[in-house]
Coordinates of C-alpha atoms in Angstrom, one line a residue:
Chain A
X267 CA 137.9 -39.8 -67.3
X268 CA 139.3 -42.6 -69.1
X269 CA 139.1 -41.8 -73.2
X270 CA 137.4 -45.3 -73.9
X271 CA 134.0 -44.1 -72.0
X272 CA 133.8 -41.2 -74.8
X273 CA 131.8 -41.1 -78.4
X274 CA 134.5 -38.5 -79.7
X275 CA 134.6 -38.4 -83.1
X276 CA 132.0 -41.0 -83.4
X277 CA 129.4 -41.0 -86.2
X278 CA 126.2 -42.6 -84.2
X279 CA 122.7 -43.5 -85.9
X280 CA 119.7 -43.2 -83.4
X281 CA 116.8 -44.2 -84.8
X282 CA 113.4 -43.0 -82.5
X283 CA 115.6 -39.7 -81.9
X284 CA 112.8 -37.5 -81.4
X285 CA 111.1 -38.8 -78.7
X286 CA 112.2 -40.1 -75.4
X287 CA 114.9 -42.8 -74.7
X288 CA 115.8 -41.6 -78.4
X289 CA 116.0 -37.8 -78.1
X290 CA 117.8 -38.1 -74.9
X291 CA 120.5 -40.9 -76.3
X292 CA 121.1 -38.5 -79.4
X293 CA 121.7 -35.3 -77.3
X294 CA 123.8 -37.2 -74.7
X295 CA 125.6 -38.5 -77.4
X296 CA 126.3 -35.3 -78.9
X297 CA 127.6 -33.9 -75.5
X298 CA 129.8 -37.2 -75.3
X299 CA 131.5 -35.5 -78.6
X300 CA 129.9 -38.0 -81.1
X301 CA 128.2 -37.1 -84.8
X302 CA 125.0 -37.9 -84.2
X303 CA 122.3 -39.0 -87.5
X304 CA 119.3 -38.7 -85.6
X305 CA 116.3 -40.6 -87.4
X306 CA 112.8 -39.7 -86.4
X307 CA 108.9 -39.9 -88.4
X308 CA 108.5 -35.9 -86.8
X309 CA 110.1 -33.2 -89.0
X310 CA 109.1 -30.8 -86.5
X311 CA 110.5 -32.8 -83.7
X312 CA 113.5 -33.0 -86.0
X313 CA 113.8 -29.5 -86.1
X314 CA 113.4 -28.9 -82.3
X315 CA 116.3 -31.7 -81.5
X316 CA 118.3 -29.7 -84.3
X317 CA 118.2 -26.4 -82.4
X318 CA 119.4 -28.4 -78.9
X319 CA 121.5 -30.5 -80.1
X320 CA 125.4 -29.5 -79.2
X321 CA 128.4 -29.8 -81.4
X322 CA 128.6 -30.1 -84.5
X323 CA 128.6 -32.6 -87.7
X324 CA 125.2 -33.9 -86.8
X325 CA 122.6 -35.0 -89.6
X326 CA 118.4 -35.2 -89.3
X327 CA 116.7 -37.8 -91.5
X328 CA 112.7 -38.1 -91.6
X329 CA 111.8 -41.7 -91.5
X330 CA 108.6 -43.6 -90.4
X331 CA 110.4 -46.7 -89.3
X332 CA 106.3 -48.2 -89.2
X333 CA 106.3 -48.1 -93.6
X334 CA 109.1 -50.3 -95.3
X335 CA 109.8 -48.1 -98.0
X336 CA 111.1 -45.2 -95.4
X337 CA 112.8 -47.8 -93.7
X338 CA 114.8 -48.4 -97.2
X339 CA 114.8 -44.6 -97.6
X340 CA 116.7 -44.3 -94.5
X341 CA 119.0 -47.4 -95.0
X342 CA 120.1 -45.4 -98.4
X343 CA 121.0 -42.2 -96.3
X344 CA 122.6 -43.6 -93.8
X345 CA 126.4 -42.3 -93.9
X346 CA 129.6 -44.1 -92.5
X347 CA 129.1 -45.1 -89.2
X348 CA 130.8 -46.2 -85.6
X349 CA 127.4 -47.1 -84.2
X350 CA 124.2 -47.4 -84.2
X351 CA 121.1 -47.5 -81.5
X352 CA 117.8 -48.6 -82.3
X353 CA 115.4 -46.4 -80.1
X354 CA 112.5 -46.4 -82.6
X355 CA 109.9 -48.0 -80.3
X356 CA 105.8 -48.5 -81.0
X357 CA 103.5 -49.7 -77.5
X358 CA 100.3 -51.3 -76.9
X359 CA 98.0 -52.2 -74.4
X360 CA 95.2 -55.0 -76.2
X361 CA 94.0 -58.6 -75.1
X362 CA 94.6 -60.4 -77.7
X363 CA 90.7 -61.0 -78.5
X364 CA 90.3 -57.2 -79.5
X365 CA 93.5 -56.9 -81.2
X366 CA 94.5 -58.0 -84.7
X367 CA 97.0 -59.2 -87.0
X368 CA 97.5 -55.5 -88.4
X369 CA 97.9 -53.6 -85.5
X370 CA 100.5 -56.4 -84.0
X371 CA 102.4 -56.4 -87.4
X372 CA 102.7 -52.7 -86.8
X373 CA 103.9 -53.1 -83.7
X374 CA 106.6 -56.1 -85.0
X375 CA 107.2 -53.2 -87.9
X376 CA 108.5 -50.3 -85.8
X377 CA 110.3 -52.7 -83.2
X378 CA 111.8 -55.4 -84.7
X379 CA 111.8 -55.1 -88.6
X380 CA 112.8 -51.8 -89.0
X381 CA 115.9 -53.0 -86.9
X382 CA 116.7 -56.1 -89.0
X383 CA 116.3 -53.8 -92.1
X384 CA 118.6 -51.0 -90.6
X385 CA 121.0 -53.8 -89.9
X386 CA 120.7 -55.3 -93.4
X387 CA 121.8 -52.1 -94.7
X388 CA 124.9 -51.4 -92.8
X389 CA 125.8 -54.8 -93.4
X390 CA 125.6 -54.8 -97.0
X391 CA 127.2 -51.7 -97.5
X392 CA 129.4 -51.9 -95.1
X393 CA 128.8 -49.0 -93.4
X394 CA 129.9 -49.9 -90.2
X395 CA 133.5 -49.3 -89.3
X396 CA 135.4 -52.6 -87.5
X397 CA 135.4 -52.3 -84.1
X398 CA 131.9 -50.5 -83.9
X399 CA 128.7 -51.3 -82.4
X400 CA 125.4 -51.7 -81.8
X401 CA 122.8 -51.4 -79.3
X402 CA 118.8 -52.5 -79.9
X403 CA 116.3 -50.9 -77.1
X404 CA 115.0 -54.2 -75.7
X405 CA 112.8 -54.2 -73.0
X406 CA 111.8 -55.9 -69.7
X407 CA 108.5 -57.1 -71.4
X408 CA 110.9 -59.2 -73.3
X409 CA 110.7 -61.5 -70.4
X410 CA 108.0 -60.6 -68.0
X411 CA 104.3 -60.6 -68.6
X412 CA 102.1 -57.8 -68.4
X413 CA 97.9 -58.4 -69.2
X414 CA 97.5 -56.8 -73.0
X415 CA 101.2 -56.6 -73.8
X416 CA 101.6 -59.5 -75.7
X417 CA 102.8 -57.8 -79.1
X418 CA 105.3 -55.2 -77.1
X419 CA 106.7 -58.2 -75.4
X420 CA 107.0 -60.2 -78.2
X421 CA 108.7 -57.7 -80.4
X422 CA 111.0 -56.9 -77.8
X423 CA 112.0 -60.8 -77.4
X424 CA 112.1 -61.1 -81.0
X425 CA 114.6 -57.7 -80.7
X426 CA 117.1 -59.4 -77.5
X427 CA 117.0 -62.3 -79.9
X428 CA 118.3 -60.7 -83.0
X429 CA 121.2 -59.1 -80.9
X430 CA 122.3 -62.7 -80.2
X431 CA 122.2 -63.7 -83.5
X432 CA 123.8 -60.3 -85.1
X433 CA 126.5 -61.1 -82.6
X434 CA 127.6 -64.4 -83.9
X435 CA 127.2 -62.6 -87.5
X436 CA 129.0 -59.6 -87.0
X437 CA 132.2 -60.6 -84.9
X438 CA 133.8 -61.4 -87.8
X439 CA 134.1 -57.8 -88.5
X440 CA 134.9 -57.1 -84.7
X441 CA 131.2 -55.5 -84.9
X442 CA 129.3 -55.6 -81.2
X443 CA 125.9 -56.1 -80.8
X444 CA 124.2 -55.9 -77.7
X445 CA 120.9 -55.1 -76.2
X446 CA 119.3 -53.3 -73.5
X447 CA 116.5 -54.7 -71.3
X448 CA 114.9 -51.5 -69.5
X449 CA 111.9 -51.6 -67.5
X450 CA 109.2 -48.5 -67.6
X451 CA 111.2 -45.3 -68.2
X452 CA 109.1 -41.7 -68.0
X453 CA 108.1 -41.1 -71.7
X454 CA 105.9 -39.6 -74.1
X455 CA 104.9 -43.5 -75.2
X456 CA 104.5 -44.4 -71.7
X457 CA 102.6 -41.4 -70.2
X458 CA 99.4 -42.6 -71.5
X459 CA 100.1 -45.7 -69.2
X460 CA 101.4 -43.7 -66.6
X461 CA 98.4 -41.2 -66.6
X462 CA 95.9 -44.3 -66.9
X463 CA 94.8 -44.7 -62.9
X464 CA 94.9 -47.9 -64.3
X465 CA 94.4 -50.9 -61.5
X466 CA 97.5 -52.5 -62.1
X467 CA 99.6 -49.0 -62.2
X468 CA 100.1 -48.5 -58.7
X469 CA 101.1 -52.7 -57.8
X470 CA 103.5 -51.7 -60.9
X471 CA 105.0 -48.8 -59.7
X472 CA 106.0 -50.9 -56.6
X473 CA 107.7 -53.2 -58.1
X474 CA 110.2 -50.6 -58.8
X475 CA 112.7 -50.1 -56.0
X476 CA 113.9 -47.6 -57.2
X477 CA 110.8 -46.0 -58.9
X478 CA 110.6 -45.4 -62.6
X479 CA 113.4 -44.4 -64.5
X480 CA 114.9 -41.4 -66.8
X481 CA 115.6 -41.4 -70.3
X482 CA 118.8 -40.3 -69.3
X483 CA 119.7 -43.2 -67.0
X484 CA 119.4 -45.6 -70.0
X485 CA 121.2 -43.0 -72.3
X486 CA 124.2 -43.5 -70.2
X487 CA 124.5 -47.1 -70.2
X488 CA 123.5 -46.8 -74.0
X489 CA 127.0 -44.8 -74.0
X490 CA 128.6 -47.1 -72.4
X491 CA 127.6 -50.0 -75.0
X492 CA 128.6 -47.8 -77.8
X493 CA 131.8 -46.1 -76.3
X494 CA 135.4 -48.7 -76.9
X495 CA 134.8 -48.9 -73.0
X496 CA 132.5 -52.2 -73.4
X497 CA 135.1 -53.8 -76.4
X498 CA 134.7 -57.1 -75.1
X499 CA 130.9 -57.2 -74.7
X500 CA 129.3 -59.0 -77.3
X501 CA 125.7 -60.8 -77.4
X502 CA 124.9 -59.1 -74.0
X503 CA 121.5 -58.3 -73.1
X504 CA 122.4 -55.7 -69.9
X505 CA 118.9 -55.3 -67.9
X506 CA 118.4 -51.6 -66.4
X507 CA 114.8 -51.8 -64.1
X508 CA 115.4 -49.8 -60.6
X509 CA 115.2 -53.6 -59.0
X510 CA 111.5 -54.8 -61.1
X511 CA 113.2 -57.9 -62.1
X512 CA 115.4 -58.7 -58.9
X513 CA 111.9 -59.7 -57.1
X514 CA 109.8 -63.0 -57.3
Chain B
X10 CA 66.2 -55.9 -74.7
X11 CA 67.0 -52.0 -74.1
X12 CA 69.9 -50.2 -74.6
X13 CA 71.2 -51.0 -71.6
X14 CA 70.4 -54.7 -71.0
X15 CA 72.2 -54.7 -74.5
X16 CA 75.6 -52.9 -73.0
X17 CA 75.3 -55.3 -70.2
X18 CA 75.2 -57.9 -72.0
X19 CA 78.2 -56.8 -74.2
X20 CA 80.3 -56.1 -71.1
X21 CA 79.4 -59.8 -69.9
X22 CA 80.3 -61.5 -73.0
X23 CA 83.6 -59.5 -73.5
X24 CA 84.9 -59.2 -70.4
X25 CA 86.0 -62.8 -68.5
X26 CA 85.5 -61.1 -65.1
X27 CA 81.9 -60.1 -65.6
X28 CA 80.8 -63.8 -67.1
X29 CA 79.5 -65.1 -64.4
X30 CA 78.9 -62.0 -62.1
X31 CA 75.1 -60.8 -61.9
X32 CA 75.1 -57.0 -63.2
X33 CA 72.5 -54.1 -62.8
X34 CA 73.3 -51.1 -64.3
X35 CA 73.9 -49.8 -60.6
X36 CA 76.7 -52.6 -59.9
X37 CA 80.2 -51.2 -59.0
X38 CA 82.1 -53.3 -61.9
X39 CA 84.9 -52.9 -59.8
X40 CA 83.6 -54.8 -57.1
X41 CA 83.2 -58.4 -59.5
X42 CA 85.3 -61.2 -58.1
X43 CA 88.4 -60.9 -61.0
X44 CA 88.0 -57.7 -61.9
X45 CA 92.1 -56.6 -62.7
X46 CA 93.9 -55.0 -65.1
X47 CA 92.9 -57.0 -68.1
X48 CA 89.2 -56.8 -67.6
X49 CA 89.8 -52.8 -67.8
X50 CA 91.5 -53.3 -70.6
X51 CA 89.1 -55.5 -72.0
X52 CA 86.0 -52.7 -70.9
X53 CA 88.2 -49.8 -72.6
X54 CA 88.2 -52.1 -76.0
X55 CA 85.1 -53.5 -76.0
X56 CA 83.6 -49.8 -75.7
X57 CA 86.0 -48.7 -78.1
X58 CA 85.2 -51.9 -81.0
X59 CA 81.4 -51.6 -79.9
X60 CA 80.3 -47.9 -79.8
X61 CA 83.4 -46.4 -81.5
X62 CA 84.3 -44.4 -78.1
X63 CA 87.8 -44.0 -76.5
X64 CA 87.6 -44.0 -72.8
X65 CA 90.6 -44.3 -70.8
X66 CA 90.9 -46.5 -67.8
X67 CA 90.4 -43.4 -65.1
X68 CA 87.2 -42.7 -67.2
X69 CA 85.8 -46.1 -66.2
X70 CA 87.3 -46.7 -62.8
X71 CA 85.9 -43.2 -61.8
X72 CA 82.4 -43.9 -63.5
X73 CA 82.2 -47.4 -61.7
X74 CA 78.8 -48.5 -62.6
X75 CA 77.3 -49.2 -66.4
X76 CA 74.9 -46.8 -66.2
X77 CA 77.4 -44.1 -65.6
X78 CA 80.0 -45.4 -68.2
X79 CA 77.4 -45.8 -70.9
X80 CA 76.4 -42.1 -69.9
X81 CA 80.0 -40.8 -71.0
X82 CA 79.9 -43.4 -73.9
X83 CA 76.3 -41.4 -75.0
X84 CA 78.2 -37.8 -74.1
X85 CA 81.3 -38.4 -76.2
X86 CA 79.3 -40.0 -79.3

């Protein structure tokens, strides 16, 4: 195997790494030989990742990337890093006439801001080496429209968005940012949808060729993103859906 | 207007679907011309907003009719 698809050595923030896409990036990561600072709102899901986890070097913060002041908490703990992936992920299903400007600002909180705030931090401290990356958990919604997913969706555009512009901001420091577009991957935040018997579930579900995905399959092409093997990807947004965008 | 007429009513003023539909508590809200993804969504919030009840979209599908979704509504109060 070629040494540039490896994290060896590599200190990686994941932030949303007790649960899902998350947990799965941070223990893959760890197999892949990286230092892993695994960010999560769960100390007891901490703890549980902690006794999995492989390797060594590894550190657990407790954050609630929803409140801004653990968001700063976190920025302040954050050590030296190669790259970082922004997992931390909030969902929900509400027409807009029973929703409200509180629930979508969380939603904008836990997707977006906490991201641009993470970023700040590295930025300003510099604790990104040259050379390193990072990867923000975007999402097919980013693009396609689902009835009730209007604050998901828009978070995640506002997310694909903000690896274009950290792009342009970052190359001067040979700093990589891209994104990830996945469709519906088998999670704990999407099992409520999954386990719906909602009407539009099963036209959904066909819409995947390939079915739903894995945590892990978007684990490995987050690998990929943060590993030297993509240096010359920048700005990217890199869509992983088992065929639900290839379709009219 | 009884309790029911009232929930009727509620589902046809929250629900786009069900506005111009005729509904008995009997009626399959399944079976209204429109009736998609986002008028279950719309069903699952308006109980949810109205009577303070979580039901999830099985819940309603399965009880079909508003007599037997305002039963579960009156069973998880």
């Amino acid at each position: 195997m070629d040494a540039a698809f490896s994290l060896k050595d590599k200190t990686i923030l994941v932030s949303g790494a007790t649960s899902g896409i998350g947990r799965e990036c941070a223990l893959y990561f760890a197999q892949a030989g990286a230092k892993v600072v695994a960010a999560g709102r769960s100390a007891e899901k901490l703890d549980e990742l902690k006794a999995e986890i492989s390797g060594g070097g590894h550190c657990f913060i407790q954050a609630d990337l929803g409140e801004v002041c653990e968001i700063e908490s976190l920025a302040n703990s954050i050590p030296q890093l190669d790259g970082f992936i922004h997992c931390a992920g909030a969902d929900m299903r509400m027409p807009i006439k029973f929703s409200d400007r509180a629930a979508e600002r969380k939603i904008f909180e836990v997707n977006y801001f906490s991201a641009v705030e993470i970023v700040r931090a590295i930025v300003k401290s510099r604790k990104m080496a040259r050379g390193g990356a990072i990867v923000f958990m975007s999402s097919v919604s980013a693009n396609f429209a689902n009835a009730g997913h209007f604050a998901y969706g828009n978070s995640k555009a506002a997310l694909s968005a903000l690896a274009r512009e950290m792009a342009v901001e970052l190359a001067p420091r040979k700093i990589r940012v891209n994104s990830i577009s996945a469709g519906l991957v088998e999670t704990p935040m999407t099992k409520a949808f999954l386990e719906s018997d909602s009407p539009e579930l099963e036209a959904d579900r066909k819409k995947y060729l390939l079915g739903y995905g894995k945590a892990a399959d978007v684990a490995r092409l987050a690998l990929f993103l943060l590993s030297d093997a993509s240096a010359w990807m920048t700005g990217g947004d890199i869509t992983i859906d088992g065929g639900y965008s290839c379709q009219k | 207007m009884t309790i029911m007429e009232n929930f009727i009513k509620g589902l046809k003023e929250n629900i786009d679907a069900l506005e111009n539909a005729e509904i008995r508590p009997d009626t399959n809200l399944a079976s209204a011309a429109g009736w998609d993804s986002l008028a279950a969504l719309s069903a699952m919030a308006f109980i949810a907003s109205e009577y303070g009840v979580n039901l999830t979209a099985r819940e309603i599908s399965a009880a079909a009719t508003p007599e037997k979704i305002f039963e579960i509504i009156q069973s998880k109060k």
